[in-house]
Coordinates of C-alpha atoms and ligand atoms in Angstrom, one line a residue:
M1 CA -3.7 -4.8 36.6
D2 CA -6.8 -6.2 35.0
A3 CA -7.1 -9.9 34.3
L4 CA -6.6 -9.7 30.5
L5 CA -3.5 -7.6 30.9
A6 CA -2.1 -10.1 33.4
E7 CA -2.7 -12.9 30.9
L8 CA -1.2 -11.0 27.9
T9 CA 1.8 -10.2 30.1
A10 CA 2.3 -13.8 30.9
I11 CA 2.1 -14.7 27.2
C12 CA 4.2 -12.0 25.6
G13 CA 6.5 -11.0 28.5
P14 CA 6.2 -7.7 30.4
E15 CA 8.5 -5.7 28.0
H16 CA 6.2 -6.6 25.1
V17 CA 2.9 -5.4 26.6
L18 CA 2.8 -1.6 26.4
T19 CA 0.4 0.5 28.4
D20 CA 2.0 3.9 28.8
P21 CA -0.4 6.2 26.8
D22 CA 2.6 8.2 25.5
V23 CA 3.9 5.1 23.9
T24 CA 0.6 3.5 22.8
A25 CA -0.5 6.8 21.2
G26 CA 2.0 6.1 18.3
Y27 CA 0.3 2.8 17.6
A28 CA -3.2 4.3 17.9
T29 CA -2.7 7.2 15.4
D30 CA -2.4 6.4 11.7
W31 CA 0.3 7.7 9.3
T32 CA -1.9 10.5 8.0
R33 CA -3.1 11.6 11.5
R34 CA -6.6 11.5 10.2
F35 CA -7.5 8.4 12.2
R36 CA -6.8 8.4 15.9
G37 CA -8.1 6.0 18.6
L38 CA -7.0 4.8 22.0
A39 CA -5.5 1.4 22.6
R40 CA -6.2 -0.5 25.9
C41 CA -2.6 -1.8 25.4
V42 CA -0.2 -2.8 22.6
I43 CA 1.1 -6.4 22.5
R44 CA 4.2 -7.5 20.6
P45 CA 4.2 -11.3 20.4
G46 CA 7.4 -12.9 19.3
H47 CA 6.0 -15.9 17.4
A48 CA 2.8 -17.5 16.1
A49 CA 2.2 -19.5 19.2
E50 CA 2.1 -16.3 21.3
V51 CA -0.2 -14.7 18.8
A52 CA -2.5 -17.7 19.1
R53 CA -2.6 -17.6 22.9
A54 CA -3.1 -13.8 22.9
L55 CA -6.1 -14.2 20.5
V56 CA -7.6 -16.9 22.8
A57 CA -7.2 -14.7 25.8
C58 CA -8.7 -11.6 24.1
G59 CA -11.6 -13.8 22.8
R60 CA -12.3 -15.1 26.3
H61 CA -12.6 -11.5 27.6
G62 CA -14.6 -10.4 24.5
V63 CA -11.9 -7.8 23.7
A64 CA -11.3 -6.7 20.1
V65 CA -7.8 -7.1 18.5
V66 CA -6.4 -4.7 15.9
P67 CA -3.5 -6.3 13.9
Q68 CA -0.8 -3.8 13.0
G69 CA 2.5 -3.9 11.0
G70 CA 4.4 -0.8 10.1
N71 CA 1.4 1.5 10.6
T72 CA 1.9 3.0 7.1
G73 CA -1.6 2.2 6.0
L74 CA -3.5 5.2 4.7
V75 CA -7.1 4.2 5.4
G76 CA -7.2 3.9 9.2
G77 CA -7.3 0.1 9.1
G78 CA -4.4 -0.6 11.5
V79 CA -5.4 1.7 14.4
P80 CA -8.2 1.1 17.0
A81 CA -11.4 3.0 17.0
S82 CA -12.4 2.2 20.5
E83 CA -10.3 2.5 23.6
N84 CA -11.1 -1.1 24.6
A85 CA -9.2 -2.7 21.7
V86 CA -5.8 -4.4 22.0
V87 CA -3.3 -3.5 19.2
L88 CA -1.3 -6.6 18.2
S89 CA 1.9 -5.4 16.6
A90 CA 3.4 -8.1 14.3
R91 CA 6.7 -6.3 14.0
R92 CA 8.7 -8.8 16.1
L93 CA 7.7 -11.7 13.8
R94 CA 11.0 -11.3 11.9
R95 CA 12.2 -14.7 10.8
L96 CA 13.6 -14.6 7.3
G97 CA 14.2 -17.9 5.6
P98 CA 17.0 -18.6 3.1
V99 CA 16.2 -17.8 -0.5
D100 CA 15.4 -21.0 -2.3
T101 CA 17.1 -20.4 -5.7
L102 CA 16.0 -23.7 -7.1
S103 CA 12.3 -22.7 -7.0
G104 CA 12.8 -18.9 -6.7
Q105 CA 11.0 -18.6 -3.4
V106 CA 11.4 -17.2 0.1
T107 CA 9.5 -17.3 3.4
A108 CA 9.4 -14.2 5.5
G109 CA 7.8 -13.3 8.9
A110 CA 5.0 -10.8 9.1
G111 CA 7.3 -8.1 10.7
V112 CA 10.0 -8.2 8.0
T113 CA 9.9 -4.9 6.1
I114 CA 9.6 -4.8 2.3
A115 CA 13.1 -3.1 2.0
E116 CA 14.6 -6.0 4.0
L117 CA 12.8 -8.6 1.9
R118 CA 13.8 -7.0 -1.4
A119 CA 17.5 -6.7 -0.2
H120 CA 17.4 -10.4 0.9
A121 CA 16.1 -11.5 -2.5
A122 CA 18.6 -9.2 -4.3
R123 CA 21.6 -10.8 -2.5
A124 CA 20.5 -14.1 -4.1
G125 CA 20.3 -12.5 -7.6
L126 CA 16.5 -12.4 -7.5
E127 CA 13.8 -9.7 -7.0
Y128 CA 10.8 -9.4 -4.8
G129 CA 8.1 -8.0 -7.1
V130 CA 6.5 -5.4 -4.8
D131 CA 8.1 -2.0 -4.1
L132 CA 6.7 1.1 -2.6
A133 CA 7.9 4.4 -1.1
A134 CA 7.0 3.1 2.4
R135 CA 9.4 0.2 1.9
D136 CA 11.5 0.9 5.1
S137 CA 8.5 0.6 7.4
A138 CA 5.7 -1.3 5.6
T139 CA 5.8 -5.0 6.5
V140 CA 5.2 -8.4 4.9
G141 CA 2.0 -8.8 7.1
G142 CA 0.6 -5.4 6.4
T143 CA 1.2 -5.6 2.6
I144 CA -0.4 -9.1 2.4
A145 CA -3.3 -7.8 4.6
T146 CA -3.9 -4.8 2.2
N147 CA -2.8 -6.6 -1.0
A148 CA -0.5 -3.6 -1.5
G149 CA 0.3 -2.5 -5.0
G150 CA 3.1 0.0 -5.5
I151 CA 5.4 1.2 -8.3
Q152 CA 6.0 -2.2 -9.8
T153 CA 2.4 -3.4 -10.1
I154 CA 2.6 -2.7 -13.8
R155 CA 5.4 -5.3 -14.1
Y156 CA 4.7 -8.0 -11.5
G157 CA 1.2 -7.4 -10.1
P158 CA 0.2 -6.6 -6.5
T159 CA 1.2 -8.5 -3.4
R160 CA -1.4 -11.2 -4.0
A161 CA 0.4 -12.1 -7.2
Q162 CA 3.6 -12.8 -5.3
L163 CA 2.0 -14.8 -2.6
L164 CA 2.3 -18.6 -2.7
G165 CA 1.2 -19.4 0.9
L166 CA 0.9 -18.0 4.4
E167 CA 0.8 -18.8 8.0
A168 CA -2.0 -17.1 10.0
V169 CA -3.7 -17.3 13.3
L170 CA -7.5 -17.4 13.3
A171 CA -9.7 -15.7 15.8
D172 CA -10.1 -19.0 17.8
G173 CA -6.4 -19.3 18.1
S174 CA -6.0 -22.1 15.5
V175 CA -3.0 -21.7 13.2
I176 CA -3.2 -22.4 9.5
S177 CA 0.1 -22.8 7.7
R178 CA 0.8 -23.2 4.0
L179 CA 4.4 -22.3 3.7
G180 CA 5.5 -25.4 1.9
G181 CA 6.1 -23.6 -1.4
I182 CA 4.4 -26.0 -3.6
Q183 CA 3.1 -24.0 -6.5
A184 CA 0.9 -26.8 -8.0
G185 CA -1.9 -27.3 -5.5
N186 CA -5.7 -27.7 -6.1
T187 CA -7.4 -28.9 -2.9
G188 CA -10.3 -26.7 -2.2
Y189 CA -10.8 -23.1 -1.0
D190 CA -7.7 -20.9 -1.4
L191 CA -7.4 -19.6 2.2
T192 CA -4.1 -17.8 1.4
Q193 CA -5.8 -15.6 -1.2
L194 CA -8.9 -15.1 0.9
I195 CA -6.8 -13.7 3.8
A196 CA -4.7 -11.6 1.4
G197 CA -6.6 -8.2 1.2
S198 CA -8.7 -9.0 4.2
E199 CA -7.2 -6.0 6.2
G200 CA -6.9 -7.8 9.5
T201 CA -10.5 -8.8 9.6
L202 CA -10.1 -12.6 9.1
A203 CA -6.8 -13.6 10.7
V204 CA -3.5 -12.4 12.0
I205 CA -0.9 -13.1 9.4
T206 CA 2.4 -14.3 10.9
A207 CA 4.4 -15.2 7.8
G208 CA 4.2 -15.4 4.0
S209 CA 6.0 -17.3 1.3
F210 CA 6.6 -15.5 -2.0
R211 CA 7.6 -16.2 -5.5
L212 CA 10.7 -14.2 -6.6
W213 CA 11.6 -13.0 -10.1
P214 CA 14.9 -13.1 -12.0
A215 CA 16.8 -9.8 -11.5
E216 CA 16.5 -7.6 -14.5
P217 CA 19.2 -5.9 -16.5
P218 CA 20.1 -2.3 -15.6
T219 CA 17.2 0.0 -15.4
L220 CA 16.7 3.3 -17.2
T221 CA 14.5 6.1 -15.9
V222 CA 12.7 8.7 -18.1
L223 CA 11.0 11.8 -16.7
A224 CA 9.0 13.7 -19.3
G225 CA 7.0 16.9 -19.1
V226 CA 3.5 16.6 -20.7
P227 CA 0.6 19.0 -21.3
D228 CA -2.0 16.9 -19.5
I229 CA -3.0 13.4 -18.2
E230 CA -4.2 12.3 -21.6
A231 CA -0.7 12.9 -23.0
A232 CA 0.9 11.1 -20.0
A233 CA -1.4 8.0 -20.6
G234 CA -0.5 8.1 -24.3
L235 CA 3.2 8.4 -23.6
Q236 CA 3.3 5.5 -21.2
A237 CA 1.5 3.4 -23.8
E238 CA 4.1 4.4 -26.4
I239 CA 7.0 3.4 -24.0
R240 CA 5.3 0.1 -23.3
S241 CA 5.0 -0.6 -27.0
L242 CA 8.8 0.1 -27.5
V243 CA 10.2 -1.7 -24.4
P244 CA 8.9 -5.0 -23.2
A245 CA 10.0 -4.6 -19.6
V246 CA 8.4 -1.4 -18.3
R247 CA 8.9 -1.6 -14.6
A248 CA 7.0 1.6 -13.5
A249 CA 4.8 4.3 -15.2
E250 CA 4.0 7.0 -12.7
Y251 CA 2.2 10.3 -12.9
F252 CA 2.3 13.6 -11.1
E253 CA 1.3 17.2 -11.7
A254 CA 2.6 20.7 -11.3
A255 CA 0.8 21.3 -8.0
G256 CA 2.4 18.2 -6.4
L257 CA 5.8 19.0 -7.8
A258 CA 5.6 22.5 -6.3
L259 CA 4.8 21.0 -2.9
V260 CA 7.7 18.5 -3.2
R261 CA 10.1 21.2 -4.2
A262 CA 9.0 23.5 -1.4
H263 CA 9.3 20.7 1.2
T264 CA 12.5 19.2 0.0
G265 CA 14.4 22.1 -1.7
L266 CA 14.9 20.0 -4.8
P267 CA 15.6 22.0 -8.1
A268 CA 13.2 22.0 -11.0
P269 CA 13.6 18.6 -12.9
L270 CA 13.3 20.1 -16.4
K271 CA 14.3 23.3 -18.2
R272 CA 10.7 24.6 -18.1
D273 CA 7.6 23.9 -16.1
Y274 CA 4.8 21.6 -17.3
P275 CA 1.2 20.9 -16.1
A276 CA 2.0 17.2 -15.7
Y277 CA 4.8 14.7 -15.7
L278 CA 5.4 11.0 -16.6
L279 CA 8.1 9.0 -14.8
A280 CA 8.9 5.6 -16.3
D281 CA 11.3 2.9 -15.4
A282 CA 12.4 0.3 -17.9
A283 CA 14.7 -2.7 -17.9
A284 CA 16.2 -2.0 -21.2
S285 CA 18.6 -3.8 -23.6
D286 CA 21.0 -1.5 -25.5
D287 CA 18.6 -1.4 -28.4
D288 CA 15.6 -0.6 -26.2
A289 CA 17.5 2.1 -24.4
E290 CA 18.5 3.7 -27.7
Q291 CA 14.8 3.8 -28.8
L292 CA 13.8 5.3 -25.4
V293 CA 16.5 8.0 -25.7
V294 CA 15.2 8.9 -29.1
L295 CA 11.6 9.0 -27.8
A296 CA 12.8 11.2 -24.9
Q297 CA 14.5 13.6 -27.3
L298 CA 11.2 14.1 -29.0
Q299 CA 9.7 15.2 -25.7
D300 CA 11.1 17.6 -23.1
A301 CA 12.5 14.8 -21.0
V302 CA 15.5 13.6 -19.1
V303 CA 16.9 10.1 -19.1
A304 CA 18.9 8.7 -16.2
M305 CA 20.9 5.5 -16.2
D306 CA 23.0 5.4 -13.1
T307 CA 21.6 4.7 -9.6
Q308 CA 22.1 8.1 -8.2
A309 CA 20.7 10.0 -11.1
R310 CA 17.7 7.7 -11.2
A311 CA 17.1 8.2 -7.5
R312 CA 17.2 12.0 -8.0
L313 CA 14.3 11.7 -10.5
W314 CA 12.4 9.2 -8.4
A315 CA 12.5 11.7 -5.4
Y316 CA 10.1 14.0 -7.3
R317 CA 7.5 11.2 -7.3
E318 CA 8.2 9.4 -4.0
R319 CA 8.4 12.4 -1.8
H320 CA 4.8 13.5 -2.7
T321 CA 3.2 11.7 0.3
E322 CA 5.3 13.4 3.0
S323 CA 5.2 16.8 1.2
I324 CA 1.4 16.7 1.1
S325 CA 1.2 15.7 4.8
A326 CA 3.5 18.6 5.7
E327 CA 0.7 20.9 4.3
G328 CA -2.1 19.4 6.4
I329 CA -4.1 16.3 7.1
P330 CA -5.1 15.0 3.6
H331 CA -8.1 13.1 2.6
K332 CA -6.4 10.3 0.7
L333 CA -8.5 8.8 -2.0
D334 CA -6.9 5.9 -4.0
V335 CA -9.0 5.2 -7.1
A336 CA -8.4 3.5 -10.4
V337 CA -10.3 4.1 -13.6
P338 CA -9.9 2.4 -17.0
L339 CA -7.1 4.3 -18.8
A340 CA -9.5 5.2 -21.6
R341 CA -11.6 7.2 -19.0
I342 CA -8.7 8.7 -17.1
A343 CA -8.7 12.1 -18.9
A344 CA -12.5 12.5 -18.5
F345 CA -12.3 11.5 -14.8
R346 CA -9.4 14.0 -14.2
A347 CA -11.4 16.8 -15.9
E348 CA -14.5 16.2 -13.9
L349 CA -12.5 15.9 -10.7
D350 CA -11.6 19.6 -10.9
S351 CA -15.2 20.6 -10.6
V352 CA -15.9 18.2 -7.7
I353 CA -12.9 19.7 -5.8
A354 CA -13.9 23.3 -6.7
K355 CA -17.4 22.7 -5.2
A356 CA -15.8 21.4 -2.0
D357 CA -13.7 24.6 -1.8
A358 CA -10.6 22.4 -1.5
R359 CA -7.5 21.7 -3.5
A360 CA -6.4 18.3 -4.8
I361 CA -2.9 17.0 -5.4
V362 CA -3.1 14.1 -7.9
F363 CA -0.5 11.6 -8.6
G364 CA -0.2 7.8 -8.9
H365 CA 0.5 4.7 -10.8
I366 CA -0.9 5.7 -14.2
G367 CA 0.3 2.6 -16.0
V368 CA -2.4 0.7 -14.1
G369 CA -5.0 3.5 -14.1
N370 CA -4.4 4.2 -10.4
L371 CA -4.6 7.8 -9.2
H372 CA -4.1 9.1 -5.7
V373 CA -6.4 12.0 -5.2
N374 CA -5.1 13.9 -2.1
V375 CA -7.6 16.5 -1.0
L376 CA -6.4 19.3 1.3
G377 CA -8.8 21.7 3.0
P378 CA -11.9 19.8 4.4
A379 CA -11.9 18.9 8.1
P380 CA -10.6 15.4 8.8
D381 CA -14.1 14.2 9.9
D382 CA -15.9 15.7 6.9
D383 CA -16.5 12.9 4.4
S384 CA -18.4 14.8 1.8
V385 CA -15.5 15.3 -0.6
D386 CA -14.4 11.7 -0.2
D387 CA -17.9 10.5 -1.2
A388 CA -18.0 12.8 -4.2
V389 CA -14.6 11.8 -5.6
L390 CA -15.3 8.1 -5.0
R391 CA -18.7 8.3 -6.7
L392 CA -17.0 10.0 -9.6
A393 CA -14.5 7.1 -9.9
A394 CA -17.4 4.6 -9.8
E395 CA -19.3 6.5 -12.5
H396 CA -16.3 6.2 -14.7
G397 CA -16.2 2.4 -14.3
G398 CA -13.5 2.6 -11.7
T399 CA -12.8 1.3 -8.2
I400 CA -12.9 3.2 -4.9
S401 CA -9.7 1.5 -3.8
A402 CA -6.9 0.4 -6.1
E403 CA -4.3 -0.6 -3.6
H404 CA -4.8 1.0 -0.1
G405 CA -7.9 -0.9 0.9
I406 CA -11.2 0.1 2.5
G407 CA -10.0 0.3 6.1
R408 CA -12.2 2.5 8.4
A409 CA -12.2 5.3 5.8
K410 CA -14.4 3.9 3.1
T411 CA -16.8 1.4 4.8
A412 CA -19.8 3.5 4.1
V413 CA -19.2 3.5 0.3
L414 CA -18.1 -0.1 -0.2
H415 CA -21.3 -0.6 -2.2
L416 CA -19.9 1.7 -4.9
S417 CA -17.4 -1.0 -5.9
R418 CA -19.1 -4.3 -4.6
S419 CA -22.6 -5.5 -5.3
A420 CA -25.1 -6.3 -2.4
A421 CA -24.6 -10.0 -3.2
E422 CA -20.8 -9.7 -2.9
I423 CA -21.0 -7.8 0.3
A424 CA -23.4 -10.4 1.8
A425 CA -21.0 -13.2 0.8
M426 CA -18.1 -11.2 2.3
R427 CA -20.0 -10.7 5.5
A428 CA -20.8 -14.5 5.6
V429 CA -17.0 -15.2 5.3
K430 CA -16.3 -12.8 8.1
A431 CA -18.9 -14.4 10.3
A432 CA -17.5 -17.9 9.6
F433 CA -13.9 -16.9 10.4
D434 CA -14.6 -14.6 13.3
P435 CA -18.1 -15.2 14.7
A436 CA -17.7 -12.9 17.7
G437 CA -16.4 -10.1 15.5
L438 CA -13.3 -9.4 17.5
L439 CA -10.8 -9.0 14.6
N440 CA -10.5 -5.4 13.5
P441 CA -14.2 -4.5 14.0
G442 CA -15.2 -1.4 12.0
V443 CA -12.8 -2.2 9.2
L444 CA -14.0 -3.1 5.7
F445 CA -17.7 -3.3 6.8
A446 CA -19.6 -0.4 8.4
P447 CA -20.2 -1.3 12.1
Ligands
LIG1 P1 -0.4 -1.3 8.7 O1 -0.5 0.1 8.3 O2 0.2 -1.6 10.0 O3 -1.8 -2.1 8.5 C1 -2.5 -2.0 7.3 C2 -3.7 -3.0 7.4 O4 -3.2 -4.3 7.5 C3 -4.6 -2.8 8.7 O5 -5.9 -3.1 8.3 C4 -4.0 -3.8 9.6 O6 -5.0 -4.3 10.6 C5 -3.6 -5.0 8.7 N1 -2.5 -5.7 9.2 C6 -1.2 -5.3 9.4 N2 -0.4 -6.3 9.8 C7 -1.2 -7.4 9.8 C8 -1.0 -8.8 10.1 N3 0.2 -9.2 10.5 N4 -2.0 -9.6 10.0 C9 -3.2 -9.2 9.7 N5 -3.5 -7.9 9.4 C10 -2.5 -7.1 9.4 N6 0.4 1.3 -0.5 C11 0.3 0.7 -1.7 O7 -0.4 -0.2 -1.9 N7 1.1 1.2 -2.7 C12 2.0 2.2 -2.6 O8 2.7 2.6 -3.5 C13 2.1 2.8 -1.3 N8 3.0 3.8 -1.0 C14 3.0 4.3 0.2 C15 4.0 5.4 0.4 C16 4.0 6.0 1.7 C17 5.0 7.0 1.9 C18 3.1 5.6 2.7 C19 3.2 6.2 4.1 C20 2.2 4.5 2.5 C21 2.2 3.9 1.2 N9 1.3 2.9 1.0 C22 1.2 2.3 -0.2 C23 0.3 2.4 2.0 C24 0.9 1.3 3.0 O9 2.3 1.4 2.9 C25 0.4 0.0 2.6 O10 -1.0 -0.1 2.7 C26 1.1 -1.2 3.3 O11 0.6 -2.4 2.8 C27 0.8 -1.1 4.8 O12 1.7 -2.0 5.5 P2 2.0 -1.9 7.1 O13 2.9 -3.0 7.5 O14 2.4 -0.5 7.4 O15 0.5 -2.2 7.6
LIG2 C1 2.2 6.1 -3.4 O1 1.9 5.6 -4.4 O2 3.1 6.9 -3.2 C2 1.3 5.9 -2.2 O3 0.3 5.0 -2.5 C3 1.2 6.8 -1.1 C4 0.1 7.8 -1.2 O4 -1.0 7.6 -1.8 O5 0.3 8.9 -0.6
LIG3 ZN1 0.4 4.2 -4.5

């Protein structure tokens, strides 16, 4: 056994240092299968002190560390590129504090899943503001590290907007902790918000404390067929003007629906087929609900009010990701453009995809202008279609990543969304936190 392995085994315990290639392969391949690496080993520390000692040991041996949570990330940020790296799985950091109903807050370990956090808050009559289809696997640590968005961004904002403080281990093994839950605080640099969205390049997150929201009245779901994306954008605006608490406004198209139906066996959602669909959730008073039903009657739409019927409608949207992956290894491009430009972007996207001799499945969180462009056809290592789509988003005043992050997938095009001065400042922050460049090298910045 090499010296580092022996030290890591002493720190984490032999059962939490994995070296069998059949086992480590699962930690070294991302959810999409597009990004595959090799891990020297996988460690699964059980608390922050073990994380700190492991980082010190890896630093002493000059070995890179790749933090990982649920491994549901879609940009290759949680898997190693080189076989020399240690994968640090935070999944055992599972402490879950009691819900503080006085201040509406909770503290959760990095390895707690979003479904667990949401259920914990719900039992206290409160709601955790982030929800996403990967809820059963995606973790507190991973969603902070990527500043995950999801289906409720339109209502509560992304993970960053829920985050009050965090505990994290820096590359030198020092632990910073701001889990006190004091919302009023103005004492210099906001390290919590700096580490949020840093994709494992600045620190290993071991816990977060979050604001919670009052639980909302029963939700109503509308699924409407529309002629195109412009109509979907218009309809979601109309719904938002009628109902104050729109909790989700999601978009998908005929091509995605066909894949979902083929993969799941679900029946057609409406009496006839449409080019595009809007799915919206609203917490509605009786008056709001009546207005929405009237609006739905003006469209070809279905309205669902009970939990099971709502879940049936949501399946058409939430099962897109797995249905696309069943067809092949997709190039997953997560862009956002101003809503006023979304129709023009969508129209030009078709010619970009045609030139690449590929097909695109487009869906996403239209209420916040976020579209997931999933391109099937090009080889996994061919980035030309990625570049073309991301450039198109930038030309329309958009961003090359709305919620998934940069990861390994988009380092070469970071300049499309960030200026040279911003990238230089970000690199300076990285150098200050991690001078030896051991935390997630190759993620966020091109090597
Ligand atoms: P991982 O995939 O393990 O890691 C992601 C990144 O975070 C990596 O860079 C990793 O190094 C870093 N990281 C992980 N844990 C830590 C830690 N403890 N400390 C420091 N860095 C860490 N994303 C959205 O934003 N919105 C969606 O609606 C959405 N829906 C999805 C639906 C499906 C079906 C799938 C498969 C994915 C979806 N995603 C979505 C993407 C993914 O779930 C999110 O990016 C999520 O935040 C990743 O969490 P994770 O715990 O799986 O992190
Ligand atoms: C979603 O909104 O479902 C996700 O971000 C996952 C995806 O892009 O496939
Ligand atoms: Zn999404």
